[in-house]
Short mmCIF file of C-alpha atoms and ligand atoms in Angstrom, two decimals:
data_model
loop_
_atom_site.label_atom_id
_atom_site.label_comp_id
_atom_site.label_asym_id
_atom_site.label_seq_id
_atom_site.Cartn_x
_atom_site.Cartn_y
_atom_site.Cartn_z
CA MET A 1 -94.32 -101.57 8.86
CA VAL A 2 -97.90 -101.76 10.13
CA LEU A 3 -97.84 -101.32 13.88
CA TRP A 4 -101.40 -102.45 14.63
CA LYS A 5 -101.01 -105.88 13.01
CA GLY A 6 -101.89 -108.18 16.01
CA ARG A 7 -105.69 -108.19 15.62
CA PHE A 8 -105.60 -108.94 11.89
CA SER A 9 -105.13 -112.22 10.03
CA LYS A 10 -104.51 -110.70 6.60
CA GLU A 11 -102.27 -108.03 5.15
CA LEU A 12 -104.07 -104.79 4.29
CA ASN A 13 -105.14 -104.63 0.66
CA HIS A 14 -102.60 -102.53 -1.21
CA GLU A 15 -105.13 -100.08 -2.60
CA VAL A 16 -106.82 -99.69 0.77
CA ASN A 17 -103.46 -98.88 2.29
CA ALA A 18 -102.90 -96.17 -0.30
CA PHE A 19 -106.45 -94.90 0.21
CA ASN A 20 -106.08 -94.84 3.98
CA SER A 21 -102.64 -93.28 4.08
CA SER A 22 -102.18 -89.62 4.92
CA LEU A 23 -98.39 -89.65 4.66
CA SER A 24 -98.36 -87.89 1.30
CA PHE A 25 -99.64 -84.74 3.01
CA ASP A 26 -99.00 -85.14 6.74
CA HIS A 27 -95.27 -85.81 6.32
CA ARG A 28 -94.82 -82.05 6.55
CA MET A 29 -95.56 -82.34 10.30
CA TYR A 30 -92.44 -84.45 10.91
CA LYS A 31 -90.76 -81.78 13.06
CA GLN A 32 -93.82 -81.30 15.22
CA ASP A 33 -94.36 -85.05 15.52
CA ILE A 34 -90.81 -85.51 16.77
CA ARG A 35 -91.03 -82.48 19.07
CA GLY A 36 -94.22 -83.89 20.60
CA SER A 37 -92.72 -87.36 21.00
CA LEU A 38 -89.63 -85.98 22.73
CA ALA A 39 -91.80 -84.16 25.27
CA HIS A 40 -93.99 -87.23 25.79
CA ALA A 41 -90.95 -89.49 26.31
CA LYS A 42 -89.40 -87.05 28.77
CA MET A 43 -92.59 -87.10 30.80
CA LEU A 44 -92.81 -90.93 30.67
CA CYS A 45 -89.27 -91.10 32.06
CA LYS A 46 -89.91 -88.47 34.74
CA GLN A 47 -92.97 -90.43 35.87
CA SER A 48 -90.90 -93.66 35.87
CA ILE A 49 -93.21 -95.16 33.24
CA ILE A 50 -90.17 -95.90 31.07
CA GLU A 51 -86.57 -96.31 32.14
CA GLU A 52 -83.86 -93.69 31.80
CA LYS A 53 -81.97 -95.90 29.33
CA ASP A 54 -85.00 -96.23 27.04
CA TYR A 55 -85.57 -92.50 27.22
CA GLU A 56 -81.97 -91.82 26.18
CA GLU A 57 -82.30 -94.14 23.19
CA ILE A 58 -85.60 -92.54 22.19
CA VAL A 59 -84.00 -89.08 22.30
CA GLU A 60 -81.00 -90.25 20.31
CA GLY A 61 -83.15 -92.06 17.77
CA LEU A 62 -85.65 -89.24 17.27
CA ASN A 63 -82.93 -86.62 16.92
CA ALA A 64 -81.15 -88.75 14.34
CA ILE A 65 -84.39 -89.27 12.41
CA LEU A 66 -85.03 -85.52 12.43
CA LYS A 67 -81.52 -84.78 11.19
CA GLU A 68 -81.70 -87.38 8.43
CA ILE A 69 -85.10 -86.21 7.19
CA GLU A 70 -83.76 -82.67 7.11
CA GLU A 71 -80.61 -83.69 5.25
CA GLY A 72 -82.66 -85.75 2.81
CA THR A 73 -80.95 -89.02 3.69
CA LEU A 74 -84.07 -90.56 5.24
CA LEU A 75 -86.94 -90.72 2.76
CA PHE A 76 -90.58 -91.13 3.74
CA ASP A 77 -91.78 -94.68 3.13
CA PRO A 78 -94.91 -94.34 0.98
CA GLU A 79 -96.23 -97.56 2.52
CA ALA A 80 -96.47 -95.90 5.95
CA GLU A 81 -99.98 -95.02 7.07
CA ASP A 82 -99.09 -91.59 8.36
CA ILE A 83 -96.22 -89.51 9.71
CA HIS A 84 -96.78 -90.80 13.25
CA MET A 85 -96.47 -94.45 12.17
CA PHE A 86 -93.49 -93.64 10.00
CA VAL A 87 -91.48 -91.98 12.79
CA GLU A 88 -92.38 -94.62 15.35
CA SER A 89 -91.54 -97.57 13.12
CA GLU A 90 -88.29 -95.91 12.03
CA LEU A 91 -87.36 -95.47 15.69
CA THR A 92 -88.30 -99.06 16.44
CA LYS A 93 -86.10 -100.28 13.57
CA ARG A 94 -83.15 -98.54 15.23
CA TYR A 95 -83.99 -99.19 18.90
CA PRO A 96 -86.33 -102.21 18.97
CA VAL A 97 -86.98 -102.15 22.72
CA ALA A 98 -87.07 -98.44 23.47
CA GLY A 99 -88.89 -97.64 20.20
CA LYS A 100 -91.78 -99.91 21.18
CA LYS A 101 -92.17 -98.05 24.49
CA LEU A 102 -92.57 -94.56 23.03
CA HIS A 103 -96.30 -94.91 22.39
CA THR A 104 -97.05 -95.89 26.03
CA GLY A 105 -100.05 -93.93 27.32
CA ARG A 106 -100.61 -92.25 23.97
CA SER A 107 -102.88 -92.75 20.96
CA ARG A 108 -102.51 -91.42 17.47
CA ASN A 109 -105.76 -89.61 18.16
CA ASP A 110 -104.22 -87.30 20.75
CA GLN A 111 -100.88 -87.37 18.92
CA VAL A 112 -102.30 -86.03 15.65
CA ALA A 113 -104.35 -83.41 17.47
CA LEU A 114 -101.17 -82.24 19.19
CA ASP A 115 -99.06 -82.26 16.03
CA LEU A 116 -101.52 -80.19 14.05
CA ARG A 117 -101.74 -77.64 16.86
CA LEU A 118 -97.95 -77.38 17.02
CA TYR A 119 -97.79 -77.03 13.24
CA ALA A 120 -100.52 -74.39 13.12
CA HIS A 121 -98.83 -72.39 15.90
CA ASP A 122 -95.50 -72.37 14.01
CA GLU A 123 -97.25 -71.21 10.85
CA ILE A 124 -99.11 -68.45 12.68
CA LEU A 125 -95.74 -67.01 13.71
CA GLU A 126 -94.56 -67.04 10.07
CA ILE A 127 -97.72 -65.49 8.72
CA LYS A 128 -97.65 -62.75 11.37
CA LYS A 129 -94.17 -61.77 10.19
CA MET A 130 -95.40 -61.59 6.60
CA LEU A 131 -98.29 -59.36 7.64
CA VAL A 132 -95.89 -57.10 9.51
CA ASN A 133 -93.80 -56.74 6.33
CA LEU A 134 -96.86 -55.88 4.31
CA ILE A 135 -97.97 -53.27 6.86
CA HIS A 136 -94.49 -51.71 6.84
CA THR A 137 -94.60 -51.50 3.04
CA LEU A 138 -97.97 -49.78 3.23
CA THR A 139 -96.97 -47.29 5.93
CA ASP A 140 -93.81 -46.41 3.93
CA LEU A 141 -95.83 -45.85 0.80
CA ALA A 142 -98.39 -43.86 2.77
CA GLU A 143 -95.70 -41.60 4.21
CA HIS A 144 -94.68 -40.69 0.67
CA ASN A 145 -98.24 -39.96 -0.33
CA LEU A 146 -99.59 -37.94 2.59
CA ASP A 147 -100.68 -35.13 0.25
CA THR A 148 -101.39 -37.19 -2.86
CA ILE A 149 -104.99 -36.18 -3.35
CA MET A 150 -107.29 -38.73 -4.94
CA PRO A 151 -111.04 -39.18 -5.02
CA GLY A 152 -112.53 -41.33 -2.30
CA TYR A 153 -115.37 -43.46 -3.64
CA THR A 154 -118.71 -44.81 -2.57
CA HIS A 155 -120.60 -47.03 -5.04
CA LEU A 156 -117.42 -46.64 -7.12
CA GLN A 157 -118.56 -43.05 -7.78
CA ARG A 158 -116.26 -40.17 -6.87
CA ALA A 159 -117.42 -38.97 -3.46
CA GLN A 160 -115.03 -36.87 -1.34
CA PRO A 161 -111.34 -35.99 -1.49
CA ILE A 162 -108.93 -38.25 0.36
CA THR A 163 -105.26 -39.08 -0.13
CA PHE A 164 -103.60 -42.17 -1.48
CA ALA A 165 -102.07 -42.50 1.98
CA HIS A 166 -105.52 -42.66 3.55
CA HIS A 167 -106.60 -45.37 1.14
CA LEU A 168 -103.47 -47.44 1.83
CA MET A 169 -103.81 -47.02 5.56
CA ALA A 170 -107.34 -48.44 5.43
CA TYR A 171 -105.74 -51.69 4.26
CA ALA A 172 -102.98 -51.41 6.86
CA SER A 173 -105.75 -51.30 9.49
CA MET A 174 -107.29 -54.48 8.08
CA PHE A 175 -103.98 -56.33 8.13
CA LEU A 176 -103.37 -55.16 11.66
CA ARG A 177 -106.68 -56.72 12.67
CA ASP A 178 -105.61 -59.88 10.87
CA ILE A 179 -102.55 -60.11 13.12
CA ASP A 180 -104.78 -59.58 16.13
CA ARG A 181 -107.12 -62.30 14.94
CA LEU A 182 -104.25 -64.77 14.51
CA GLU A 183 -103.03 -64.02 18.03
CA ASP A 184 -106.50 -64.58 19.36
CA VAL A 185 -106.88 -67.91 17.55
CA ASP A 186 -103.50 -68.95 18.91
CA LYS A 187 -104.70 -68.53 22.52
CA ARG A 188 -107.24 -71.33 22.06
CA LEU A 189 -105.16 -73.31 19.60
CA TYR A 190 -101.91 -73.64 21.49
CA VAL A 191 -103.14 -75.93 24.25
CA SER A 192 -102.17 -79.55 24.67
CA PRO A 193 -104.57 -82.44 24.02
CA LEU A 194 -101.82 -84.99 24.74
CA GLY A 195 -102.87 -87.40 27.47
CA SER A 196 -106.41 -87.59 26.10
CA GLY A 197 -105.33 -90.97 24.70
CA ALA A 198 -107.67 -92.57 22.21
CA LEU A 199 -110.67 -90.86 23.87
CA ALA A 200 -110.71 -91.54 27.64
CA THR A 201 -107.15 -90.78 28.84
CA THR A 202 -105.16 -93.67 30.24
CA THR A 203 -104.41 -95.52 33.44
CA TYR A 204 -100.74 -94.47 33.44
CA PRO A 205 -99.87 -91.64 35.83
CA LEU A 206 -99.21 -89.09 33.08
CA ASP A 207 -98.16 -85.56 33.95
CA ARG A 208 -100.06 -83.66 31.28
CA PRO A 209 -99.16 -80.10 32.36
CA PHE A 210 -95.47 -81.08 32.25
CA VAL A 211 -95.76 -82.00 28.55
CA ALA A 212 -97.61 -78.76 27.78
CA GLU A 213 -94.99 -76.73 29.59
CA GLU A 214 -92.18 -78.62 27.89
CA LEU A 215 -93.70 -77.63 24.53
CA GLY A 216 -94.27 -74.02 25.62
CA MET A 217 -98.04 -74.43 25.30
CA TYR A 218 -100.42 -72.20 27.27
CA ASP A 219 -102.49 -74.94 28.92
CA ILE A 220 -103.85 -78.46 28.54
CA MET A 221 -107.29 -79.51 27.34
CA TYR A 222 -109.52 -80.60 30.21
CA ASN A 223 -111.85 -83.10 28.55
CA SER A 224 -110.34 -86.06 26.77
CA LEU A 225 -113.21 -86.53 24.30
CA ASP A 226 -112.90 -82.89 23.32
CA GLY A 227 -109.12 -83.19 23.32
CA VAL A 228 -109.11 -85.74 20.51
CA SER A 229 -112.08 -84.49 18.54
CA ASP A 230 -111.91 -80.70 18.67
CA ARG A 231 -111.03 -79.12 15.35
CA ASP A 232 -112.35 -75.63 16.19
CA TYR A 233 -108.80 -74.36 16.00
CA ALA A 234 -108.47 -75.50 12.37
CA ILE A 235 -111.77 -73.84 11.54
CA GLU A 236 -110.89 -70.63 13.39
CA LEU A 237 -107.46 -70.46 11.82
CA SER A 238 -108.71 -71.14 8.30
CA SER A 239 -111.38 -68.53 8.85
CA ALA A 240 -108.76 -65.97 9.94
CA LEU A 241 -106.74 -66.94 6.85
CA ALA A 242 -109.79 -66.57 4.61
CA THR A 243 -110.28 -63.09 6.06
CA ILE A 244 -106.68 -62.20 5.16
CA MET A 245 -107.34 -63.46 1.64
CA MET A 246 -110.58 -61.48 1.45
CA HIS A 247 -108.62 -58.33 2.36
CA LEU A 248 -105.91 -59.13 -0.18
CA SER A 249 -108.59 -59.80 -2.76
CA ARG A 250 -110.32 -56.45 -2.24
CA PHE A 251 -106.95 -54.73 -2.43
CA SER A 252 -106.13 -56.68 -5.61
CA GLU A 253 -109.40 -55.60 -7.16
CA GLU A 254 -108.41 -51.97 -6.60
CA VAL A 255 -104.90 -52.51 -7.93
CA ILE A 256 -106.43 -54.02 -11.08
CA LEU A 257 -108.72 -51.00 -11.49
CA TRP A 258 -105.95 -48.50 -10.75
CA CYS A 259 -103.68 -50.07 -13.40
CA SER A 260 -106.32 -49.83 -16.12
CA TRP A 261 -106.15 -47.01 -18.67
CA GLU A 262 -109.52 -45.88 -17.33
CA PHE A 263 -107.85 -44.97 -14.01
CA LYS A 264 -104.06 -45.11 -14.50
CA PHE A 265 -103.52 -44.13 -10.85
CA ILE A 266 -100.59 -46.53 -10.59
CA ASP A 267 -98.33 -48.66 -12.72
CA LEU A 268 -96.88 -51.99 -11.71
CA ASP A 269 -93.19 -52.61 -12.03
CA ASP A 270 -92.40 -54.66 -15.14
CA ALA A 271 -91.08 -57.43 -12.91
CA TYR A 272 -94.54 -57.77 -11.33
CA ALA A 273 -96.72 -57.76 -14.44
CA THR A 274 -97.11 -60.04 -17.44
CA GLY A 275 -97.67 -59.61 -21.16
CA SER A 276 -100.10 -61.12 -23.60
CA SER A 277 -99.11 -63.80 -26.11
CA ILE A 278 -101.00 -62.00 -28.88
CA MET A 279 -101.51 -58.33 -27.91
CA PRO A 280 -98.12 -56.60 -27.87
CA GLN A 281 -99.34 -53.57 -25.94
CA LYS A 282 -100.66 -55.49 -22.93
CA LYS A 283 -99.29 -55.30 -19.41
CA ASN A 284 -101.51 -57.41 -17.21
CA PRO A 285 -101.85 -57.36 -13.41
CA ASP A 286 -101.76 -61.16 -13.16
CA ILE A 287 -100.46 -61.24 -9.58
CA ALA A 288 -103.39 -59.23 -8.29
CA GLU A 289 -105.83 -61.30 -10.32
CA LEU A 290 -104.35 -64.55 -9.06
CA VAL A 291 -104.47 -63.37 -5.45
CA ARG A 292 -108.12 -62.45 -5.99
CA GLY A 293 -108.71 -65.88 -7.54
CA LYS A 294 -106.90 -67.76 -4.80
CA SER A 295 -109.07 -66.15 -2.14
CA ALA A 296 -111.86 -68.38 -3.46
CA ARG A 297 -110.09 -71.60 -2.56
CA VAL A 298 -109.16 -70.44 0.94
CA ILE A 299 -112.80 -69.50 1.54
CA GLY A 300 -113.55 -73.00 0.22
CA ASP A 301 -111.15 -74.51 2.75
CA VAL A 302 -113.17 -73.04 5.66
CA ASN A 303 -116.28 -74.61 4.17
CA THR A 304 -114.53 -77.95 3.78
CA LEU A 305 -113.62 -77.99 7.47
CA LEU A 306 -117.01 -76.88 8.74
CA THR A 307 -118.82 -79.38 6.54
CA MET A 308 -116.42 -82.17 7.45
CA MET A 309 -117.02 -81.60 11.17
CA LYS A 310 -120.73 -80.86 11.35
CA GLY A 311 -122.01 -84.45 11.48
CA LEU A 312 -119.31 -86.22 13.45
CA PRO A 313 -120.23 -87.98 16.68
CA LEU A 314 -117.71 -87.89 19.53
CA ALA A 315 -114.91 -88.66 19.60
CA TYR A 316 -112.27 -89.29 16.86
CA ASN A 317 -113.45 -90.31 13.39
CA LYS A 318 -111.24 -90.92 10.40
CA ASP A 319 -113.06 -88.14 8.53
CA MET A 320 -110.86 -85.82 10.58
CA GLN A 321 -107.82 -86.87 8.59
CA GLU A 322 -109.28 -84.59 5.90
CA ASP A 323 -108.66 -81.56 8.12
CA LYS A 324 -105.01 -81.34 7.15
CA GLU A 325 -105.20 -80.80 3.42
CA ALA A 326 -107.77 -78.03 3.84
CA LEU A 327 -105.81 -76.26 6.57
CA PHE A 328 -102.46 -76.76 4.82
CA ASP A 329 -103.90 -75.37 1.61
CA ALA A 330 -105.20 -72.27 3.37
CA ILE A 331 -101.82 -71.75 5.05
CA ASP A 332 -99.89 -72.36 1.81
CA GLU A 333 -101.98 -69.96 -0.23
CA VAL A 334 -101.69 -67.16 2.32
CA LYS A 335 -97.94 -67.71 2.56
CA LEU A 336 -97.67 -67.68 -1.21
CA CYS A 337 -99.75 -64.54 -1.69
CA LEU A 338 -98.51 -62.27 1.11
CA PRO A 339 -94.84 -61.84 0.09
CA VAL A 340 -95.49 -61.48 -3.62
CA PHE A 341 -98.29 -59.01 -3.01
CA THR A 342 -96.04 -57.06 -0.63
CA ASP A 343 -93.23 -56.88 -3.20
CA MET A 344 -95.66 -55.88 -5.91
CA MET A 345 -96.91 -52.97 -3.78
CA ALA A 346 -93.39 -51.95 -2.78
CA THR A 347 -92.49 -51.43 -6.45
CA ILE A 348 -95.54 -49.59 -7.84
CA THR A 349 -95.25 -46.20 -9.52
CA VAL A 350 -97.82 -43.75 -8.21
CA HIS A 351 -99.24 -41.33 -10.80
CA LYS A 352 -100.04 -38.45 -8.47
CA ASP A 353 -101.12 -36.24 -11.39
CA LYS A 354 -103.72 -38.76 -12.56
CA MET A 355 -105.14 -39.06 -9.07
CA ARG A 356 -105.26 -35.30 -8.79
CA ASP A 357 -106.99 -35.00 -12.21
CA ALA A 358 -109.62 -37.51 -11.15
CA ALA A 359 -110.10 -35.63 -7.88
CA ALA A 360 -110.58 -32.34 -9.75
CA ARG A 361 -113.47 -33.80 -11.72
CA GLY A 362 -116.56 -35.38 -10.25
CA PHE A 363 -117.57 -32.59 -7.84
CA ILE A 364 -115.99 -34.27 -4.85
CA ASN A 365 -115.92 -30.90 -3.07
CA ALA A 366 -119.71 -30.54 -3.23
CA THR A 367 -120.12 -31.55 0.43
CA ASP A 368 -117.60 -28.86 1.36
CA CYS A 369 -119.52 -26.30 -0.68
CA ALA A 370 -122.69 -27.18 1.26
CA ASP A 371 -120.72 -27.09 4.53
CA TYR A 372 -119.46 -23.59 3.56
CA LEU A 373 -123.04 -22.32 3.47
CA THR A 374 -123.95 -24.19 6.64
CA LYS A 375 -121.04 -22.59 8.48
CA LYS A 376 -122.41 -19.20 7.34
CA GLY A 377 -125.73 -19.99 9.00
CA MET A 378 -127.83 -21.78 6.39
CA PRO A 379 -129.52 -25.03 7.53
CA PHE A 380 -127.65 -28.02 6.03
CA ARG A 381 -130.60 -29.36 4.01
CA ASP A 382 -131.04 -25.96 2.27
CA ALA A 383 -127.30 -25.73 1.63
CA TYR A 384 -127.38 -29.28 0.25
CA LYS A 385 -130.20 -28.37 -2.16
CA ILE A 386 -128.49 -25.22 -3.46
CA THR A 387 -125.21 -27.09 -3.96
CA GLY A 388 -127.06 -29.80 -5.89
CA GLU A 389 -128.52 -27.13 -8.16
CA LEU A 390 -125.06 -25.61 -8.65
CA VAL A 391 -123.67 -29.02 -9.62
CA ARG A 392 -126.47 -29.43 -12.16
CA TYR A 393 -125.66 -25.98 -13.56
CA CYS A 394 -121.99 -26.94 -13.84
CA ILE A 395 -122.79 -30.19 -15.66
CA GLU A 396 -125.06 -28.35 -18.10
CA HIS A 397 -122.46 -25.63 -18.75
CA GLY A 398 -119.29 -27.73 -18.71
CA GLU A 399 -117.99 -26.04 -15.54
CA THR A 400 -116.61 -27.22 -12.21
CA LEU A 401 -117.33 -25.67 -8.80
CA GLU A 402 -113.79 -24.23 -8.88
CA THR A 403 -114.26 -22.50 -12.27
CA LEU A 404 -117.79 -21.21 -11.74
CA PRO A 405 -117.91 -17.35 -11.74
CA LEU A 406 -118.92 -15.71 -8.44
CA ASP A 407 -122.02 -14.07 -9.96
CA VAL A 408 -123.43 -17.53 -10.75
CA TYR A 409 -122.86 -18.49 -7.12
CA THR A 410 -124.49 -15.34 -5.77
CA GLY A 411 -127.42 -15.87 -8.17
CA TYR A 412 -128.36 -18.80 -5.91
CA THR A 413 -127.74 -17.06 -2.56
CA ASP A 414 -125.91 -13.93 -1.52
CA MET A 415 -124.31 -15.89 1.30
CA PHE A 416 -121.62 -16.86 -1.23
CA GLY A 417 -118.54 -14.66 -1.22
CA GLU A 418 -115.06 -14.66 -2.77
CA ASP A 419 -113.89 -16.97 0.03
CA VAL A 420 -115.92 -19.88 -1.43
CA TYR A 421 -113.04 -20.70 -3.81
CA GLN A 422 -110.68 -21.13 -0.90
CA ALA A 423 -113.26 -23.21 0.99
CA ILE A 424 -113.76 -25.67 -1.85
CA SER A 425 -110.14 -26.04 -2.94
CA LEU A 426 -109.12 -29.69 -2.71
CA GLU A 427 -106.29 -28.80 -0.30
CA THR A 428 -108.74 -27.06 2.07
CA CYS A 429 -111.18 -29.96 1.80
CA LEU A 430 -108.40 -32.32 2.75
CA ASN A 431 -106.65 -30.32 5.48
CA ASN A 432 -109.95 -29.53 7.18
CA ARG A 433 -110.79 -33.22 7.55
CA ALA A 434 -108.68 -33.27 10.67
CA VAL A 435 -110.95 -35.40 12.83
CA VAL A 436 -109.21 -38.47 14.24
CA GLY A 437 -109.52 -41.20 11.62
CA GLY A 438 -109.58 -38.64 8.80
CA PRO A 439 -107.36 -38.04 5.78
CA SER A 440 -105.68 -34.74 6.70
CA PRO A 441 -101.90 -35.25 6.35
CA LYS A 442 -101.28 -34.32 10.01
CA ILE A 443 -103.81 -36.84 11.33
CA GLU A 444 -102.61 -39.45 8.84
CA MET A 445 -99.03 -39.11 10.02
CA GLU A 446 -100.15 -39.67 13.61
CA ASN A 447 -101.96 -42.82 12.52
CA ILE A 448 -98.91 -44.06 10.61
CA HIS A 449 -96.82 -43.63 13.79
CA ARG A 450 -99.46 -45.39 15.86
CA ILE A 451 -99.62 -48.38 13.51
CA ASN A 452 -95.84 -48.61 13.12
CA GLN A 453 -95.51 -48.66 16.88
CA LYS A 454 -98.15 -51.38 17.27
CA VAL A 455 -96.53 -53.47 14.57
CA SER A 456 -93.08 -53.25 16.13
CA GLY A 457 -94.65 -54.78 19.27
CA TYR A 458 -95.86 -57.74 17.18
CA CYS A 459 -92.33 -58.56 16.05
CA ASP A 460 -91.11 -59.37 19.57
N1 LIG B 501 -103.66 -90.04 10.12
C1 LIG B 501 -104.66 -89.88 11.12
C2 LIG B 501 -105.28 -88.47 11.02
O1 LIG B 501 -104.74 -87.68 10.33
C3 LIG B 501 -104.06 -90.05 12.47
C4 LIG B 501 -104.99 -90.55 13.51
C5 LIG B 501 -105.43 -91.92 13.20
N2 LIG B 501 -106.12 -92.53 14.29
C6 LIG B 501 -106.79 -93.68 14.12
N3 LIG B 501 -107.35 -94.15 15.17
N4 LIG B 501 -106.91 -94.25 12.95
O2 LIG B 501 -106.30 -88.18 11.58
#
């Protein structure tokens, strides 16, 4: 049923109706649409704009519609223009008088802005929980790998010794920031535009703060043009989601490398890897690759929203209907990727020996060798130069700093003594990096506690 019929002398062309309709994607906001309408109707009744009896029928009707949609007994009419029209016309079918009063003092422009904010807020809560689960998985894994020495890299070249725990906790820190970012977006997002009307409010004595409070929102929006045409929240949220995907994608890239025979630092559980249709030996990290691939479309969604908004004059324009598919896609992809990635990580096998082997080659204790000389009084630049020469000697003679005889060391400077071997052992290199933020197991454990504590606060 088209509710805006009065002005028109012809039925809408069938194809135009299909083109114009957003129901195929905005029907997912049915709960939020009904929640918003219930709050609006309550306020209309409180302000004596509608009668008590009408309000009661509206509540009854909307609750029944909600229940029937949920049970699958009420199907969305594909002819409806959008979810707002569908719910209102369904209500009007059931309660012809009261149903027609629901939209008093409201426009679909402020209604859709409200619904999308309610929807986004609900999804933020879900996504936060998923991030908390991922962080817990990472802190658990880190606790089991506090002394699993591996090379830390710069330029993908072995650089200095760290632990697998330290590497995992770097990602835990990123996901913690992601939670923070979502909470920050929510502060600006969860405010009520309802009462902005089509663009210039209304002449009815609406109580806007009452509606916001009824919905548990933090505040109302204070300019009606902005109320109906602001989509910053969709852009901010999709950007926070794209950042989550970027983090997952970097992590995926490492998982893919670590699973390769070239690294073999980890193995994926058979349930989280796939085979090849032709090569019998293959075990492919498809999940990680797909997460990395999907990050592209979420980054694309942010671009869609920014580009869609950049040329729009105030206030509402139909272009804005395009906001939903981009935002929904970003939300869907993040919600798809987070749990499967978390489960994949929870079931990996860590090859501590392979990490250790890689750490033992590549001269990742060279900085510590230079620091050894510096601590004995040699200026760092001189110590750096001598260590570089020692590394070259090792490469030419197939040695490592650990296996190099003492007389070769002392040939470069007599500051070297027997204690150099202790100073450059990987364990020493690791344990001595006990600065806050460093990889020493003691410091790492403190960080794990700190993050676990923070995360438990997020669950409340
Ligand atoms: N389906 C529309 C949207 O998603 C709802 C608002 C329509 N408002 C209007 N004046 N045509 O943006």
